[in-house]
Amino acid sequence: LEKKERVLSLKEKERVAWHEAGHAVAGWFLPHADPLLKVSIIPRGVAALGYAQVQPHEQALYTADQLNDRVCMTLAGRAAEEIVYGVVSSGARDDLERVTNYIYSQIVKFGMNPKIGPMSFRDPSETGNTEKVYSQTTAEMIDLEARRMVKEAYQRTLALLRDKREQLNAVSTRLMEREVISRDDMVELVGKRPFPERLTYEDIVQESPSTTTDADDAQAEAAPK
Amino acid sequence: LEKKERVLSLKEKERVAWHEAGHAVAGWFLPHADPLLKVSIIPRGVAALGYAQVQPHEQALYTADQLNDRVCMTLAGRAAEEIVYGVVSSGARDDLERVTNYIYSQIVKFGMNPKIGPMSFRDPSETGNTEKVYSQTTAEMIDLEARRMVKEAYQRTLALLRDKREQLNAVSTRLMEREVISRDDMVELVGKRPFPERLTYEDIVQESPSTTTDADDAQAEAAPK
Amino acid sequence: LEKKERVLSLKEKERVAWHEAGHAVAGWFLPHADPLLKVSIIPRGVAALGYAQVQPHEQALYTADQLNDRVCMTLAGRAAEEIVYGVVSSGARDDLERVTNYIYSQIVKFGMNPKIGPMSFRDPSETGNTEKVYSQTTAEMIDLEARRMVKEAYQRTLALLRDKREQLNAVSTRLMEREVISRDDMVELVGKRPFPERLTYEDIVQESPSTTTDADDAQAEAAPK
Amino acid sequence: LEKKERVLSLKEKERVAWHEAGHAVAGWFLPHADPLLKVSIIPRGVAALGYAQVQPHEQALYTADQLNDRVCMTLAGRAAEEIVYGVVSSGARDDLERVTNYIYSQIVKFGMNPKIGPMSFRDPSETGNTEKVYSQTTAEMIDLEARRMVKEAYQRTLALLRDKREQLNAVSTRLMEREVISRDDMVELVGKRPFPERLTYEDIVQESPSTTTDADDAQAEAAPK
Amino acid sequence: LEKKERVLSLKEKERVAWHEAGHAVAGWFLPHADPLLKVSIIPRGVAALGYAQVQPHEQALYTADQLNDRVCMTLAGRAAEEIVYGVVSSGARDDLERVTNYIYSQIVKFGMNPKIGPMSFRDPSETGNTEKVYSQTTAEMIDLEARRMVKEAYQRTLALLRDKREQLNAVSTRLMEREVISRDDMVELVGKRPFPERLTYEDIVQESPSTTTDADDAQAEAAPK
Amino acid sequence: LEKKERVLSLKEKERVAWHEAGHAVAGWFLPHADPLLKVSIIPRGVAALGYAQVQPHEQALYTADQLNDRVCMTLAGRAAEEIVYGVVSSGARDDLERVTNYIYSQIVKFGMNPKIGPMSFRDPSETGNTEKVYSQTTAEMIDLEARRMVKEAYQRTLALLRDKREQLNAVSTRLMEREVISRDDMVELVGKRPFPERLTYEDIVQESPSTTTDADDAQAEAAPK
């Protein structure tokens, strides 16, 4: 059951650096994204090739704005790859699974989509059935809205990163040099975040011992299920 | 299995106050809603961020009017958030699950929808099957009616709360000050309910020891399954 | 597992009286309905708020006429509520489940619908499958026929009860006074049934000890599955 | 698990006599139907109200002609009820289940339908799946063909029995008189079958001890599954 | 679990002789069909009424031509029945199941259909699911192609047998006389096969002890699953 | 459970040689295909009739270009058969299963299809359900995109092999002579690869002991699931 650690080729490492820089830079300039702690391109475990770690504080409520910014920050790794290479890779799969979950939750669980309206549906597995609780036509409408939302979010993310291309270059270069960069590096490279953090970095490092978890897990922990 | 109690941020607490004030004010002015006992924004357990508690008396029959008012009162938390913030949150999920259940029950279980007619269908789980007992086309018709009904109810709720915006402000402010308010506070802040209670408050406090349960559970208890 | 007996509010009791009077009066004037023994608005068990009891004799064959009259008699509680209050209640759910079963059985099991023709289909649970044995298009056609049939039956029932409104008033009033009324009360209030009983009351009381079961069970016992 | 024997009302007994006479007379004049042994209106067991017994010889092959005549003979009970009473009953349910099975087998199992062509499909239960092996559109085409075939067969059966109404009357009358009639009664009442039996009666009574099984079982035994 | 051997009626035996002669003659003149060893109309086991035995050699690859000829040879029993009697029988069911399997395998498993393209799909049972891996629209397209292919193959088979009607008569007559005929009988009755065998008869009888298995099994053994 | 090794006929062996030569030549000229180690037409185990072995190095990320070239290389066996014989065979089934998996993964798992967008969906088996997580309409759109993609890839592969027909002939001829050929034979027969290997052959033979696995397994190992 053990599995040896991956060794990335240089080409792969570069792609990972651009990918993680994408997450970091987009998150930095999205007003509702969580505060960033660390970015790394040192592979961890069998799956993670790198990570952009945010503060894993608990949150009781998520506004639609926060969920949308989270979607964009999660898409930003793929978007950076597309901007830099033109060709995307399989490395964004975990990000896209999370994005798909956020988008569908907004529509199906949190009743945030105007077409479907303020309703919340259970999954088949919650009902002891195997069929969707709604009709195929409703399922189609949900899929259409999900596709529209994810494409809009992706366009927004591409536009943001193209606008911040220099910052993206700077973060990616630093990542290739040092493999791990901190929030201080980010401030040095791209300036302070242009809006107040929901929780400041100072609160975080005081309050709780900084747990260095995988960025994905950290996001997932705070994420609506 | 234990889970530490949530501590809400101030911003979250404010949103919860508006949300619960929405339930309380809407229920106060909906003629068929249950009598209110207490409103609180002190989180309880792992899920409830606040509650608007109604009297959990047993009821054998529900008229369509009562079910409709219950839907509106349950939507009023989300509606208050939309009115105040413009942006909704994930905090209404439990409300929306209950609303979805009420609406679909009216159509599928209680035969109250004129398009579907006076029929009552079993869930797949009740039949030992996993497929709907009716066709996909009927499922689509049911979904369409449900969406129409929930949107109409939501519009009605928004209109009611906009009409009672001052009362909403007063209740929300008092909730932020005291965290818990009683029926007497409500009378002081918004006046007596403009129609006789189905059961008066006096009946309730005499008759049965006031059980302080979560508002959601209390509603659920009296709700048609 | 025990559950305390329900106590109905006066308002609920009145609604139940109209509901049961509806069953009783409709059954009295439907030529193929079973002979009535007793009507009661004393709640029994955890579910039944009242009942209109018919003679639970065994029957080997059901004609389409008998099934149609049974559907109308079962819908007559809901129809009485609609005539008297304008607004229906959740109290007819068990009736509507039974009606739904009768209607679908006529189409799917007894081959009595001219569109579907003389065929009889098994339920998925009888086949070890979970999918319908016929296509979605056939399922849709069956649903359409079922909706047409139940709406026609409901219109016929409304028309009958509106025609017999005085008798309905008389039976409901007597029920509120005495809570239980017998076949003799019915004869006194609305006259003898205008056609011979399939089995006369005299046969019944002689032949078998009158078993006082819940009307719903009694109907269900004699009903086609 | 025991169940007391049914006692039919006179009205029910009459309907059963017409029903069984329908089977007997139709089978007599359908060239590919199995030779008749006995007709009875004495209820047997908990389900059978009467039977028209044919010779239960084994047959290895069924031609499309034989299957079609079998469908008509099986529909003839229902057809006789419709001709005599105008209103059909639930008593034909077992017949209609068998007819449905014959018709669908011809299309889905024996490849005898020109629209579907010479193919044979497995049931979901034979494949370890729960979904049909073919598409919903094919399922719809199969249903359409099945409805067309059963309606044509029913029209053919009605026409045959209307043409032989006198014979139908004679057999039904004799059945009411004697409850059980033999092949000799049939010859006396309606004449010899107008074509050679596939197996003559003489072969049958010599060859094997006449097993008096329920007509339905006998048919089912020789029927394609 | 034992079951007595079937005894066929003369009429059934004749139909079986035409059926098996159909397989034998069609296979003889289809260039890619397997070499024939024996034809028999002696029933074997509980299901087989006769068989046309081919050499059960293993084959690693099947070309589309071989699969198409195999489909035609398998359809030829039904085709012979239709040519001779006009009316088909249930006796071709096993053949048609095999044909259905061949045709669907070509489309779904071997990627040989130009509309579906070079893809190979798993059955639901292989995936741990119960739903098709592709959409209903793709399932419909596959069904349409399958119907087109089987109808074309059947027309080709009918045309071939009508062209070889004399040979069909000769083989059927010999089968009725002797019940079992060999490859030498075939050469005597219809001449040598007009193209080289993939494996000659001589190879087969030398190389391996001739195993006399049921033709169906032999075909199935060498068949793509 | 044991199964004797297959012996191929000469005709089959020739077809396998063309098939494997197709894989080898296509992979040689596709810039993103893995470096080739060995090609063989000696059957192995019960299923593999031959193989074109590539270096089984681990890879963390797959770009869309790499996945597309992998699809073409995998289709090239079938394409070679079509070019040489005109008629395809069942021997490509395993290749087509893999191709189907690659194509659907690109669309459904890696979010690489512009119509579906940057989303990643779980299989029903991952969700504890049996129904697709998306609607039938989305499933149809995915199937349409998959068919378009596989047909474009197949056309690209046919064009490449037709362009390299002489090299295909040379490799196939050498395979028939020697049964196994090495990378050196490839260089001799078709020249050096016209672009740098991602990993050079020299790296591979130094770095790790050359494991001679089945080409299919080797590809599968490195493939995205």
Short mmCIF file of C-alpha atoms in Angstrom, two decimals, chain A residues 7-212:
data_model
loop_
_atom_site.label_atom_id
_atom_site.label_comp_id
_atom_site.label_asym_id
_atom_site.label_seq_id
_atom_site.Cartn_x
_atom_site.Cartn_y
_atom_site.Cartn_z
CA VAL A 7 10.10 12.93 -8.50
CA LEU A 8 9.00 15.58 -10.93
CA SER A 9 10.85 16.30 -14.16
CA LEU A 10 12.07 19.87 -14.55
CA LYS A 11 9.39 20.54 -17.11
CA GLU A 12 6.74 19.26 -14.71
CA LYS A 13 8.19 21.30 -11.85
CA GLU A 14 7.95 24.46 -13.96
CA ARG A 15 4.34 23.76 -14.79
CA VAL A 16 3.59 23.20 -11.11
CA ALA A 17 5.26 26.52 -10.26
CA TRP A 18 3.08 28.41 -12.72
CA HIS A 19 0.02 26.50 -11.46
CA GLU A 20 0.60 27.35 -7.79
CA ALA A 21 1.59 30.92 -8.63
CA GLY A 22 -1.77 31.17 -10.38
CA HIS A 23 -3.62 30.16 -7.20
CA ALA A 24 -1.53 32.53 -5.08
CA VAL A 25 -1.79 35.63 -7.28
CA ALA A 26 -5.51 35.19 -8.00
CA GLY A 27 -6.30 34.65 -4.32
CA TRP A 28 -4.27 37.75 -3.46
CA PHE A 29 -6.40 40.01 -5.59
CA LEU A 30 -9.82 38.42 -5.01
CA PRO A 31 -11.43 40.42 -2.19
CA HIS A 32 -13.34 37.48 -0.64
CA ALA A 33 -10.59 34.84 -0.86
CA ASP A 34 -9.05 33.46 2.33
CA PRO A 35 -5.70 34.90 3.53
CA LEU A 36 -2.68 33.06 2.08
CA LEU A 37 -0.02 31.54 4.36
CA LYS A 38 2.43 29.70 2.14
CA VAL A 39 2.99 28.45 -1.41
CA SER A 40 5.09 25.36 -2.17
CA ILE A 41 6.13 23.24 -5.14
CA ILE A 42 7.59 20.42 -3.08
CA PRO A 43 5.45 17.36 -3.76
CA ARG A 44 3.75 15.89 -0.74
CA GLY A 45 2.26 12.42 -0.41
CA VAL A 46 1.22 10.56 -3.51
CA ALA A 47 -1.04 13.14 -5.09
CA ALA A 48 -0.15 16.74 -4.28
CA LEU A 49 2.48 18.22 -6.59
CA GLY A 50 2.36 21.57 -4.84
CA TYR A 51 0.02 23.71 -2.81
CA ALA A 52 -1.08 27.23 -1.99
CA GLN A 53 -1.97 27.14 1.67
CA VAL A 54 -4.66 29.37 3.15
CA GLN A 55 -5.59 29.85 6.77
CA PRO A 56 -7.86 26.94 7.77
CA HIS A 57 -10.11 28.89 10.15
CA GLU A 58 -13.65 27.72 10.66
CA GLN A 59 -16.41 29.70 9.11
CA ALA A 60 -20.09 29.25 9.83
CA LEU A 61 -21.58 31.05 6.85
CA TYR A 62 -20.46 31.48 3.27
CA THR A 63 -21.80 34.32 1.21
CA ALA A 64 -22.30 33.88 -2.52
CA ASP A 65 -19.40 36.35 -3.03
CA GLN A 66 -17.07 34.22 -0.97
CA LEU A 67 -18.06 31.09 -2.83
CA ASN A 68 -17.53 32.79 -6.18
CA ASP A 69 -14.06 34.04 -5.24
CA ARG A 70 -13.19 30.60 -3.95
CA VAL A 71 -14.21 29.13 -7.30
CA CYS A 72 -11.99 31.62 -9.13
CA MET A 73 -9.01 31.06 -6.84
CA THR A 74 -9.39 27.28 -7.33
CA LEU A 75 -9.58 27.67 -11.12
CA ALA A 76 -6.53 29.93 -11.18
CA GLY A 77 -3.99 27.09 -11.35
CA ARG A 78 -5.52 25.78 -14.57
CA ALA A 79 -5.91 29.34 -15.88
CA ALA A 80 -2.21 30.09 -15.28
CA GLU A 81 -1.25 26.93 -17.20
CA GLU A 82 -3.44 27.97 -20.11
CA ILE A 83 -2.01 31.51 -20.18
CA VAL A 84 1.60 30.36 -20.02
CA TYR A 85 1.55 27.14 -22.10
CA GLY A 86 -1.61 27.39 -24.19
CA VAL A 87 -2.08 23.69 -23.43
CA VAL A 88 -3.60 22.53 -20.14
CA SER A 89 -2.68 19.44 -18.13
CA SER A 90 -4.25 16.70 -16.02
CA GLY A 91 -2.74 18.30 -12.92
CA ALA A 92 -5.79 20.48 -12.28
CA ARG A 93 -8.13 17.50 -11.76
CA ASP A 94 -8.44 17.88 -7.98
CA ASP A 95 -9.05 21.62 -8.37
CA LEU A 96 -11.77 20.98 -10.94
CA GLU A 97 -13.47 18.40 -8.73
CA ARG A 98 -13.62 21.00 -5.98
CA VAL A 99 -14.87 23.69 -8.35
CA THR A 100 -17.58 21.36 -9.64
CA ASN A 101 -18.64 20.69 -6.08
CA TYR A 102 -18.77 24.42 -5.19
CA ILE A 103 -20.77 25.32 -8.27
CA TYR A 104 -23.32 22.51 -7.94
CA SER A 105 -23.66 23.18 -4.20
CA GLN A 106 -24.53 26.81 -4.88
CA ILE A 107 -27.32 25.73 -7.23
CA VAL A 108 -28.62 22.52 -5.66
CA LYS A 109 -27.85 22.88 -1.94
CA PHE A 110 -27.72 26.62 -1.16
CA GLY A 111 -30.54 27.76 -3.45
CA MET A 112 -28.38 30.58 -4.85
CA ASN A 113 -29.35 30.18 -8.50
CA PRO A 114 -32.24 32.34 -9.70
CA LYS A 115 -33.43 29.78 -12.29
CA ILE A 116 -33.74 26.91 -9.79
CA GLY A 117 -34.84 29.23 -6.98
CA PRO A 118 -34.54 29.04 -3.18
CA MET A 119 -34.66 25.26 -2.79
CA SER A 120 -32.24 22.65 -1.45
CA PHE A 121 -32.27 19.09 -2.76
CA ARG A 122 -30.91 15.94 -1.23
CA ASP A 123 -28.51 13.63 -3.11
CA PRO A 124 -29.86 10.23 -4.09
CA SER A 125 -27.51 8.67 -1.52
CA GLU A 126 -29.20 10.70 1.24
CA THR A 127 -32.62 9.36 0.29
CA GLY A 128 -31.91 5.65 0.07
CA ASN A 129 -32.69 5.87 -3.64
CA THR A 130 -30.37 5.87 -6.59
CA GLU A 131 -32.30 8.21 -8.86
CA LYS A 132 -32.16 11.98 -8.70
CA VAL A 133 -34.95 13.48 -6.59
CA TYR A 134 -35.75 15.93 -9.39
CA SER A 135 -36.56 15.30 -13.05
CA GLN A 136 -34.11 14.94 -15.92
CA THR A 137 -35.28 18.33 -17.21
CA THR A 138 -34.37 19.98 -13.92
CA ALA A 139 -31.05 18.10 -13.94
CA GLU A 140 -30.42 19.52 -17.42
CA MET A 141 -31.25 23.06 -16.26
CA ILE A 142 -28.87 22.64 -13.32
CA ASP A 143 -26.10 21.40 -15.65
CA LEU A 144 -26.66 24.35 -17.99
CA GLU A 145 -26.45 26.85 -15.13
CA ALA A 146 -23.35 25.10 -13.74
CA ARG A 147 -21.63 25.27 -17.14
CA ARG A 148 -22.52 28.93 -17.54
CA MET A 149 -21.26 29.75 -14.03
CA VAL A 150 -17.98 27.86 -14.33
CA LYS A 151 -17.24 29.39 -17.72
CA GLU A 152 -17.93 32.90 -16.45
CA ALA A 153 -15.73 32.25 -13.42
CA TYR A 154 -12.96 30.89 -15.64
CA GLN A 155 -13.11 33.93 -17.91
CA ARG A 156 -12.97 36.20 -14.86
CA THR A 157 -9.94 34.28 -13.59
CA LEU A 158 -8.14 34.42 -16.95
CA ALA A 159 -8.79 38.17 -17.15
CA LEU A 160 -7.49 38.70 -13.61
CA LEU A 161 -4.28 36.72 -14.19
CA ARG A 162 -3.63 38.36 -17.57
CA ASP A 163 -4.00 41.69 -15.82
CA LYS A 164 -1.53 40.53 -13.13
CA ARG A 165 0.87 38.76 -15.52
CA GLU A 166 3.94 40.47 -14.11
CA GLN A 167 3.04 39.45 -10.57
CA LEU A 168 2.40 35.92 -11.83
CA ASN A 169 5.87 35.86 -13.43
CA ALA A 170 7.47 37.16 -10.24
CA VAL A 171 5.82 34.58 -7.99
CA SER A 172 6.53 31.70 -10.37
CA THR A 173 10.20 32.70 -10.66
CA ARG A 174 10.60 32.95 -6.90
CA LEU A 175 8.92 29.55 -6.51
CA MET A 176 11.39 27.95 -8.94
CA GLU A 177 14.25 29.52 -6.97
CA ARG A 178 13.12 28.67 -3.43
CA GLU A 179 10.40 26.01 -3.84
CA VAL A 180 8.53 27.43 -0.84
CA ILE A 181 7.49 31.05 -0.38
CA SER A 182 5.73 32.76 2.49
CA ARG A 183 3.14 35.48 2.80
CA ASP A 184 6.04 37.94 3.32
CA ASP A 185 7.49 36.95 -0.06
CA MET A 186 4.08 37.65 -1.58
CA VAL A 187 3.96 41.11 -0.01
CA GLU A 188 7.49 41.77 -1.28
CA LEU A 189 6.71 40.54 -4.81
CA VAL A 190 3.17 41.83 -5.40
CA GLY A 191 2.48 44.31 -2.58
CA LYS A 192 -0.04 44.23 0.26
CA ARG A 193 -3.51 42.88 -0.50
CA PRO A 194 -5.56 45.88 -1.70
CA PHE A 195 -8.31 45.31 0.90
CA PRO A 196 -8.49 44.30 4.56
CA GLU A 197 -8.20 40.59 5.29
CA ARG A 198 -11.23 39.05 6.90
CA LEU A 199 -8.79 37.77 9.48
CA THR A 200 -5.38 39.38 9.47
CA TYR A 201 -2.25 37.31 9.26
CA GLU A 202 -1.32 38.56 12.71
CA ASP A 203 -4.49 37.15 14.23
CA ILE A 204 -3.80 33.83 12.70
CA VAL A 205 -0.21 33.30 13.78
CA GLN A 206 -1.04 34.39 17.32
CA GLU A 207 -4.27 32.59 17.77
CA SER A 208 -3.55 29.08 16.62
CA PRO A 209 -0.42 27.10 15.93
CA SER A 210 -0.02 27.30 12.17
CA THR A 211 -0.96 23.89 10.89
CA THR A 212 0.77 23.21 7.62
#
